[in-house]
Amino acid sequence: MARLGIDVGGTNTDAVLLDRSEVLAWAKEPTTPDVSTGILRVVRDVLAQARIAPDEIRAVMLGTTHFTNAVVQRQELARIAVLRLGLPATASIPPLEDWPDDLRDAVAGFIALLPGGHQFDGREISPLDHSALNQVCERIAELGISSAAVTAVFSPATSAHEDAVADLLASRVPGLRITRSREIGRLGLLERENAAALNACLVPLAERTIRAFQDALAELGLTAPLYLSQNDGTLMTADFATRYPVLTFASGPTNSMRGAAVLSGLRDAIVLDVGGTTTDGGALVNGFPREASFAVTIGGVRTNFRMPDVVSIGLGGGSLVAPDGRSVGPRSVGFRLMQEARIFGGNTLTASDIAVAAGRARFGDPTRVADLSPVVVQRALTIIDQRLAELVDSLKTSAGPVPVIVVGGGSVLVPGQLEGASEVIRPPYAAVANAIGAAIAQVSGEVDRIVSLEGQTRESALAAARADACRAAIAAGADPATVSVVEVEEVPIAYLPSNAVRIRIKAVGDLRGG
């Protein structure tokens, strides 16, 4: 029985077929505007190569940038209601206040600040105002809004008000899709509220898109369950992804980093994923991408849900090179590389042309770049190498050299030796590391809470959080026998009373039955 991994990127759709860690087949096709056609083509290709029947595939794992692109391009977003429970506190900055004007105008259908919310230790800020809530329900129904985000102050610690309002909305506004902030974001109010609102405006699109994914797989005769990879490199079911599409935002670079870890056998290293337009860099810690520890901006909106710490630079195989070699990127020919690069018959000088002229890569027609001056080639190479070395340096947490794993179709740009790297590793199947990362993804559970150490020991608080994280992973579909804790963060909160500590723990396990 095999696993099928699919990665739908902005330029290419990749697929791999794995039997445990063995690659049975892989393929790469251009991404199509309707997404489904590209998936059909690439999956048919790998099935034909491996000569196996669709019913021999036990699970399908898919990563996609579809929902990220919808936010960045302000397309296909739903108008939403945003409710915050925190009055009389939190009134100085209303919901969506820090959003870009065009995005706020595209999605804001109704905004309300209401009494409610709790302090970190469970004390109520104010009781819910049921009269005001009933009026809000009536107004949302009148406006015909189909999706809403509910955020209460400190709801990750005490969810009673957020849950009560979500339940009321569900009963009073039939068909309303509801996003509870505590299920997505972390403690910070504004960033958590932003994450919930972004998710709410994507839910209707997610329902259509994921149904299209499922229809495409059904057309191929695939009956295996579909999972989508999320930002931290783990899996969620298609139903869960339909409710929380925002959790797929960084799955592309995350899949590449997880694939790099498996292909190289390294659990701690720097990963460079070189594409046609950009290079994404990140750090592996215990085999998973290091997560960002602060707010992340997406489409101009600050959020605080689980995201990898990824740095992108405008350097890829299609990057434009000045005729004198004094500049490389950030502009790129992108998906037109096969038509515009000189080695493929075009007239545009690209980074791939430089790599072929310098002997770093062997593809295309080398005779078409034989006329390039060695001085021009060396200038461009110096710029490429310097920018890659600076990227590696920005990701390191110590001054010493570290191993660097290179993946992606543009990885030919990376030299065999790189400043700051103890070694440069090019694993097999590096061009489809993203799809491999999707295929081998595990299931996770996480808790992020503030606890008081008055009346309990530090050890008992950590043990309770560990147990809750493991239970969350099992509830998400992990095999209980394989679940283990991979990350523990413990930060004293000096500005809060009662000897407060923030605890964040993540547990992961293999897919049950997978």
Coordinates of N, CA and C in Angstrom, one line a residue, residues 82-86 112 114-117 127-130 132-134 136-137 140 148-152 159-173 176 178-180:
V82 N -17.5 40.1 12.3 CA -16.4 40.0 13.3 C -16.9 40.4 14.6
L83 N -16.9 39.5 15.6 CA -17.4 39.9 16.9 C -16.3 39.7 17.9
R84 N -16.1 40.8 18.7 CA -15.1 40.7 19.8 C -15.8 40.9 21.1
L85 N -15.4 40.0 22.1 CA -16.0 40.0 23.4 C -14.9 40.5 24.4
G86 N -15.0 41.7 24.8 CA -14.0 42.3 25.7 C -14.4 43.6 26.4
A112 N -18.6 44.2 15.5 CA -19.2 44.5 16.8 C -18.3 44.3 17.9
L114 N -18.5 43.8 22.0 CA -19.5 43.4 23.0 C -18.9 43.1 24.3
P115 N -19.7 43.2 25.4 CA -19.2 42.8 26.7 C -18.8 41.3 26.8
G116 N -17.9 41.0 27.6 CA -17.5 39.5 27.8 C -16.0 39.4 27.9
G117 N -15.5 38.1 27.8 CA -14.1 37.8 27.9 C -13.7 37.6 29.4
P127 N -20.0 40.2 32.2 CA -20.9 39.1 31.7 C -21.3 39.4 30.3
L128 N -21.8 38.4 29.6 CA -22.3 38.5 28.3 C -23.6 39.3 28.3
D129 N -23.8 40.2 27.3 CA -25.0 40.9 27.2 C -26.0 40.2 26.2
H130 N -26.9 39.4 26.7 CA -27.7 38.6 25.8 C -28.6 39.4 24.9
A132 N -28.0 42.4 23.6 CA -27.1 42.9 22.5 C -26.8 41.8 21.5
L133 N -26.5 40.6 22.1 CA -26.2 39.5 21.2 C -27.4 39.1 20.3
N134 N -28.6 39.1 20.9 CA -29.7 38.8 20.0 C -29.9 39.8 18.9
V136 N -27.4 41.4 17.5 CA -26.4 41.1 16.6 C -26.8 40.0 15.6
C137 N -27.4 38.9 16.2 CA -27.8 37.8 15.4 C -28.8 38.2 14.3
I140 N -26.9 40.2 11.5 CA -26.1 39.3 10.7 C -27.1 38.6 9.7
A148 N -18.6 34.0 10.0 CA -18.4 34.9 11.1 C -17.1 34.5 11.9
A149 N -16.5 35.4 12.6 CA -15.3 35.1 13.4 C -15.7 35.7 14.8
V150 N -15.5 34.8 15.9 CA -15.8 35.2 17.2 C -14.5 35.2 18.0
T151 N -14.2 36.3 18.8 CA -12.9 36.3 19.5 C -13.2 36.9 20.9
A152 N -12.9 36.2 22.0 CA -13.0 36.7 23.3 C -11.6 36.8 23.9
S159 N -12.6 29.5 27.6 CA -13.3 29.6 26.3 C -14.8 29.8 26.5
A160 N -15.3 29.9 27.8 CA -16.8 29.9 28.0 C -17.5 30.9 27.2
H161 N -17.1 32.2 27.2 CA -17.8 33.2 26.5 C -17.8 33.0 25.0
E162 N -16.6 32.7 24.5 CA -16.4 32.5 23.0 C -17.3 31.4 22.6
D163 N -17.3 30.3 23.3 CA -18.1 29.1 22.9 C -19.6 29.4 23.0
A164 N -20.0 30.2 24.1 CA -21.4 30.5 24.3 C -22.0 31.3 23.1
V165 N -21.2 32.3 22.7 CA -21.6 33.2 21.6 C -21.6 32.4 20.3
A166 N -20.6 31.6 20.1 CA -20.6 30.8 18.8 C -21.8 29.8 18.8
D167 N -22.2 29.2 19.9 CA -23.3 28.4 19.9 C -24.6 29.1 19.7
L168 N -24.7 30.4 20.2 CA -25.9 31.2 20.0 C -26.0 31.6 18.6
L169 N -24.9 32.0 17.9 CA -25.0 32.3 16.5 C -25.4 31.1 15.7
A170 N -24.9 29.9 16.0 CA -25.3 28.7 15.2 C -26.8 28.4 15.3
S171 N -27.3 28.7 16.5 CA -28.8 28.4 16.7 C -29.7 29.5 16.1
R172 N -29.2 30.8 16.1 CA -30.0 31.9 15.7 C -29.8 32.2 14.2
V173 N -28.7 31.9 13.6 CA -28.5 32.2 12.2 C -28.1 30.9 11.5
L176 N -24.8 29.7 9.2 CA -23.7 30.6 9.4 C -22.4 29.7 9.7
I178 N -18.9 29.5 11.4 CA -18.4 30.2 12.6 C -16.9 29.8 12.9
T179 N -16.0 30.7 13.0 CA -14.7 30.5 13.4 C -14.4 31.0 14.8
R180 N -14.0 30.1 15.7 CA -13.7 30.5 17.0 C -12.2 30.7 17.1

